[in-house]
GROMACS .gro file of C-alpha atoms in nm:
model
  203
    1UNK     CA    1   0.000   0.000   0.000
    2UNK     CA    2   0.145   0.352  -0.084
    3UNK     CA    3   0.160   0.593   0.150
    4UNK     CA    4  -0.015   0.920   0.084
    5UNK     CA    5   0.166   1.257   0.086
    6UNK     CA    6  -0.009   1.504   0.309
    7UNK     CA    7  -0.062   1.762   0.021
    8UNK     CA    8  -0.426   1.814  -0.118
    9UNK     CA    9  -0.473   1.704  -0.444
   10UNK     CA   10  -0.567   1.992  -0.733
   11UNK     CA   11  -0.958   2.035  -0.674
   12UNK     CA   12  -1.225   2.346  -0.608
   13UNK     CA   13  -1.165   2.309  -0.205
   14UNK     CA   14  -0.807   2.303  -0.270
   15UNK     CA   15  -0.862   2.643  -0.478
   16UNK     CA   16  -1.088   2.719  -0.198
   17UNK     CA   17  -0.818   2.658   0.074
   18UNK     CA   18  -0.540   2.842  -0.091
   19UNK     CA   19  -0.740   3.178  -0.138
   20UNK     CA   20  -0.797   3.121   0.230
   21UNK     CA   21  -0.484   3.128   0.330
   22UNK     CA   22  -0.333   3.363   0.080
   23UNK     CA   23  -0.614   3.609   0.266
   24UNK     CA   24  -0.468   3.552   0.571
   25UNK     CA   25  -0.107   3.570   0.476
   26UNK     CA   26  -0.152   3.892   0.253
   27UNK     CA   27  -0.342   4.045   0.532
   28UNK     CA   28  -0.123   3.977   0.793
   29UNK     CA   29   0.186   4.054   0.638
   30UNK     CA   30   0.157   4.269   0.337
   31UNK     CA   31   0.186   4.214   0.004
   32UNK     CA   32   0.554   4.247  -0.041
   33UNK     CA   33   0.658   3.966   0.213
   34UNK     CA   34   0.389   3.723   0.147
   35UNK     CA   35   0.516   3.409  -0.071
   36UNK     CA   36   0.386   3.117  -0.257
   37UNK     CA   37   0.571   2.882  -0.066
   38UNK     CA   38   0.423   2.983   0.289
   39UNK     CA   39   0.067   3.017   0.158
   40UNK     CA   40   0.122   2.676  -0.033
   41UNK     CA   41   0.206   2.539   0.305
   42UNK     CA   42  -0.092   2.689   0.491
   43UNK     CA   43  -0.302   2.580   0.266
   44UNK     CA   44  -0.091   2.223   0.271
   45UNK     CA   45  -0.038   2.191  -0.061
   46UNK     CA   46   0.206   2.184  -0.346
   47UNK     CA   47   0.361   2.544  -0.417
   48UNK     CA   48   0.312   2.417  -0.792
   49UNK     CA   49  -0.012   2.408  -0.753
   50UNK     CA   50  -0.055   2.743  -0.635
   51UNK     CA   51   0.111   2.822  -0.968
   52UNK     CA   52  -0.104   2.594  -1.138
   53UNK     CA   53  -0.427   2.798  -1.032
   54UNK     CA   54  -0.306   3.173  -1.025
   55UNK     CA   55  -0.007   3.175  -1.194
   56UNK     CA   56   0.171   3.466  -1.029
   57UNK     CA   57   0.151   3.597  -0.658
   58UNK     CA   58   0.041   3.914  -0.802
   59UNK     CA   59  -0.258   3.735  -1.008
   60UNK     CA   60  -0.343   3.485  -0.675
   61UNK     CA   61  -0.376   3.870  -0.495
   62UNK     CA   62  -0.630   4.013  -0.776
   63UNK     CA   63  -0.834   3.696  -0.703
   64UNK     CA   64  -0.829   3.708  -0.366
   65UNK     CA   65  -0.946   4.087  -0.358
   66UNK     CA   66  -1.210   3.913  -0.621
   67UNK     CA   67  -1.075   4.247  -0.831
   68UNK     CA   68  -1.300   4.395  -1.075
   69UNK     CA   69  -0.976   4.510  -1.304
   70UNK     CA   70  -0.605   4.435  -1.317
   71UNK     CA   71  -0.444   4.726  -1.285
   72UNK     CA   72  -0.144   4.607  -1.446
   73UNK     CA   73  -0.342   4.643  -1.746
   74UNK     CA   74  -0.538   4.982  -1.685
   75UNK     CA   75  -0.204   5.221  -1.493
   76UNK     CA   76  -0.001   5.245  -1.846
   77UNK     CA   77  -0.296   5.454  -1.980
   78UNK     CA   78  -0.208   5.692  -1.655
   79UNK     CA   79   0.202   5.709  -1.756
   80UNK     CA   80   0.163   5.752  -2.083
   81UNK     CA   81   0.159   6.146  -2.232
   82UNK     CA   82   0.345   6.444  -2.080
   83UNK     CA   83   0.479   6.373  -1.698
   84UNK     CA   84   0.328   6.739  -1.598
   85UNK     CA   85  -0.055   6.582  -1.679
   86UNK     CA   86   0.035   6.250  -1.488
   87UNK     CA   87  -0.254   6.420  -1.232
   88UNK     CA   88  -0.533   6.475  -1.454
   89UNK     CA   89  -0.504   6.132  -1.584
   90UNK     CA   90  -0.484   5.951  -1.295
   91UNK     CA   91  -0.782   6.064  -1.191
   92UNK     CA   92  -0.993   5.997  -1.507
   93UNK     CA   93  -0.828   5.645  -1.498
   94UNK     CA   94  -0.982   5.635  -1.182
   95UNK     CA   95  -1.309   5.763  -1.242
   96UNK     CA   96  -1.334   5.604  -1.595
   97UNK     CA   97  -1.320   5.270  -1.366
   98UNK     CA   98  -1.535   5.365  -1.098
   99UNK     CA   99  -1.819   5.491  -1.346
  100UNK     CA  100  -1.777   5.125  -1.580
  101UNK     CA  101  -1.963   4.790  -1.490
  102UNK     CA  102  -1.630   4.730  -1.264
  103UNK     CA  103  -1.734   4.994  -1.032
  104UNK     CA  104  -2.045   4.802  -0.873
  105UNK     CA  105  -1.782   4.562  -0.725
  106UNK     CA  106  -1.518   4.835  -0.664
  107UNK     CA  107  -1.779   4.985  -0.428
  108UNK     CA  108  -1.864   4.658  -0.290
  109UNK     CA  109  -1.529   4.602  -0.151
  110UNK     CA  110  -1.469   4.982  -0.030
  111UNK     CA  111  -1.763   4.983   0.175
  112UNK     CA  112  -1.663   4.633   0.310
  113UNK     CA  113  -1.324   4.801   0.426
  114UNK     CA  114  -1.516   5.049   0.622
  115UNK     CA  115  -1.636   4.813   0.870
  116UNK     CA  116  -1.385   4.505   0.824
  117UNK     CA  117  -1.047   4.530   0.950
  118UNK     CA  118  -0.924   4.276   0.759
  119UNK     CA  119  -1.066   4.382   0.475
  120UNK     CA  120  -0.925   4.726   0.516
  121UNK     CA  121  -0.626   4.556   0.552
  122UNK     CA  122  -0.627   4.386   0.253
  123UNK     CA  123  -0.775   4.682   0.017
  124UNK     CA  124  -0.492   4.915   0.188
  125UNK     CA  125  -0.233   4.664   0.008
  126UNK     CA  126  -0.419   4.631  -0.345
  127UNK     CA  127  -0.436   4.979  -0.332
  128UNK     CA  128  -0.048   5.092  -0.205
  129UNK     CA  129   0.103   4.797  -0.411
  130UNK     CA  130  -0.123   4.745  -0.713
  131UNK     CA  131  -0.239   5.091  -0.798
  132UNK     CA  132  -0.046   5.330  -0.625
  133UNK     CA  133   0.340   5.169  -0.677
  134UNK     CA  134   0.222   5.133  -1.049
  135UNK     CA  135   0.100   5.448  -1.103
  136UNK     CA  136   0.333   5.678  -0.926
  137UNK     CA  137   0.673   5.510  -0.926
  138UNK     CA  138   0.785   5.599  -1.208
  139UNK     CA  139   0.697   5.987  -1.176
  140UNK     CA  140   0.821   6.040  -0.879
  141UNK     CA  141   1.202   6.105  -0.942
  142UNK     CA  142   1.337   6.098  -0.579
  143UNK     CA  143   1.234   5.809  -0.438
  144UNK     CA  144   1.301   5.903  -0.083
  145UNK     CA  145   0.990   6.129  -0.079
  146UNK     CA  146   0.788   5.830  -0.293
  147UNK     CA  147   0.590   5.681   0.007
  148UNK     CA  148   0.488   6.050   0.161
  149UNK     CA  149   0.409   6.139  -0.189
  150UNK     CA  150   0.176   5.818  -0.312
  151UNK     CA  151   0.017   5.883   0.032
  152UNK     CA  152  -0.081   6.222  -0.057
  153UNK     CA  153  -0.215   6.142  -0.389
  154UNK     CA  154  -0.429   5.893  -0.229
  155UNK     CA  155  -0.554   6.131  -0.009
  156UNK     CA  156  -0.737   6.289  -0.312
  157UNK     CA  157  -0.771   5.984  -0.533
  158UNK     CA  158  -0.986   5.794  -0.246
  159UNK     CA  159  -1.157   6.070  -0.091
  160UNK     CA  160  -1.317   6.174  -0.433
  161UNK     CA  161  -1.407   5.811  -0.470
  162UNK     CA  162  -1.560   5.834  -0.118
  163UNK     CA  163  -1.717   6.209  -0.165
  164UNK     CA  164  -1.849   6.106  -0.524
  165UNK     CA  165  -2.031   5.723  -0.492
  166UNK     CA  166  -2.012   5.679  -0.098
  167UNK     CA  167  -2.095   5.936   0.076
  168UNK     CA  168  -2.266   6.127  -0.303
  169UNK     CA  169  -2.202   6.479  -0.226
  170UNK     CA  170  -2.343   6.697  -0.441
  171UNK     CA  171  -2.265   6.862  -0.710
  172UNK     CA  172  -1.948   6.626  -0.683
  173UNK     CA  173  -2.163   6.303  -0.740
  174UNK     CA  174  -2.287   6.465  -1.054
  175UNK     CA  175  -1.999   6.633  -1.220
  176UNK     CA  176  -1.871   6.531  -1.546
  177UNK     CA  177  -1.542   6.376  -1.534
  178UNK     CA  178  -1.410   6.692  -1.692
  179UNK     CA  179  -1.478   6.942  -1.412
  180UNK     CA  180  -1.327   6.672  -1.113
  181UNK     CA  181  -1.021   6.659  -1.342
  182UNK     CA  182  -1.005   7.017  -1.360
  183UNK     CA  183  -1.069   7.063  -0.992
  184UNK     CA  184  -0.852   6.784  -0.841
  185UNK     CA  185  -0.561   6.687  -1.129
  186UNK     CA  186  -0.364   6.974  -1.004
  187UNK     CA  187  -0.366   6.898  -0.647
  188UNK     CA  188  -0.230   6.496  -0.740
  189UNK     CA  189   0.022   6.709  -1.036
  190UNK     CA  190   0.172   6.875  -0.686
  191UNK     CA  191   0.163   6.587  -0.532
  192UNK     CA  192   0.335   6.387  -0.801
  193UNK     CA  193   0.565   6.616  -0.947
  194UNK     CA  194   0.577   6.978  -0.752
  195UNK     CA  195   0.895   7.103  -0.503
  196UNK     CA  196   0.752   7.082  -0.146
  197UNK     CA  197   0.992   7.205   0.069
  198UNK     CA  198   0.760   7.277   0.373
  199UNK     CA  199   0.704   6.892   0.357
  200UNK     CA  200   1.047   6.734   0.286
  201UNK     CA  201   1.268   6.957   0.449
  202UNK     CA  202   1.675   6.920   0.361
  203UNK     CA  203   1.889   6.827   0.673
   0.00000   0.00000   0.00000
């Protein structure tokens, strides 16, 4: 009689397990230092098989967010054209997604983070390391003032998201997407781009 190894074999509860434990694991310790291998053996399977269902870490994250869009796909609109409009088309990128099919679920999963902690958790690292890190690392030319400055961008990205389809506050919720990107471009373009000595002061 052969002795059976104690990994799962490939089926929709072993799917099911590793989603649960790459929730865990991304929630509990980020993004960045989660791996395949530890969430393969919390899930007690075969890291190949991991691979075998999501391919990539980053692509076993979008499903476990249950993500509406991959970014990966959607941030090279925002880079491309003139670094001094980088702003204005971040935030069309993000209200082109937020006004589309994909924003039903979007919503779903912001107003989930409100009241779930580890939900929060886990939409603070789609956001910081699948939008954000896309989107602003490569306009942000010192990189010592990167995290400050993707934190400040958020600041207006998500609380026009929240002002506009949370919270609806007129004539915000209403606006074309011209007049927001008019209105709050500049303030990510400062963000992104502008000197700010009263924030990074030289020692």
């Amino acid at each position: 009689m052969v002795r059976r190894s104690g990994r799962r074999p490939g089926n929709q509860d072993t799917r099911t397990s590793i989603l649960e434990a790459a929730r865990a694991s991304f929630a509990e310790k980020g993004y960045d230092k989660a791996s395949i291998r530890a969430i393969a053996g919390d899930a007690g399977v075969d890291p190949a098989l991991v691979h075998h269902y999501f391919g990539t870490k980053e692509k076993l994250f979008l499903a476990v967010m249950n993500a509406p869009i991959n970014p990966g796909e959607l941030i090279p609109q925002a880079l491309e054209g003139p670094r001094e409009h980088a702003g204005e088309r971040l935030i069309r990128l993000a209200i082109g997604v937020w006004d589309s099919p994909a924003g039903t679920a979007a919503l779903a999963v912001f107003r989930s983070a409100l009241s779930n902690e580890w939900t929060a958790r886990l939409l603070r690292e789609f956001v910081v390391t699948q939008i954000l890190r896309r989107a602003v690392g490569e306009i942000i030319e010192d990189q010592a003032e990167a995290p400050m400055r993707t934190a400040l961008v958020a600041t207006q990205v998500a609380g026009t998201m929240v002002a506009r389809y949370v919270l609806k506050i007129e004539p915000l919720a209403s606006a074309d997407v011209d007049t927001i990107a008019a209105a709050v471009g500049p303030n990510i373009q400062r963000f992104l781009t502008e000197p700010m000595p009263e924030v990074f002061k030289q020692s």
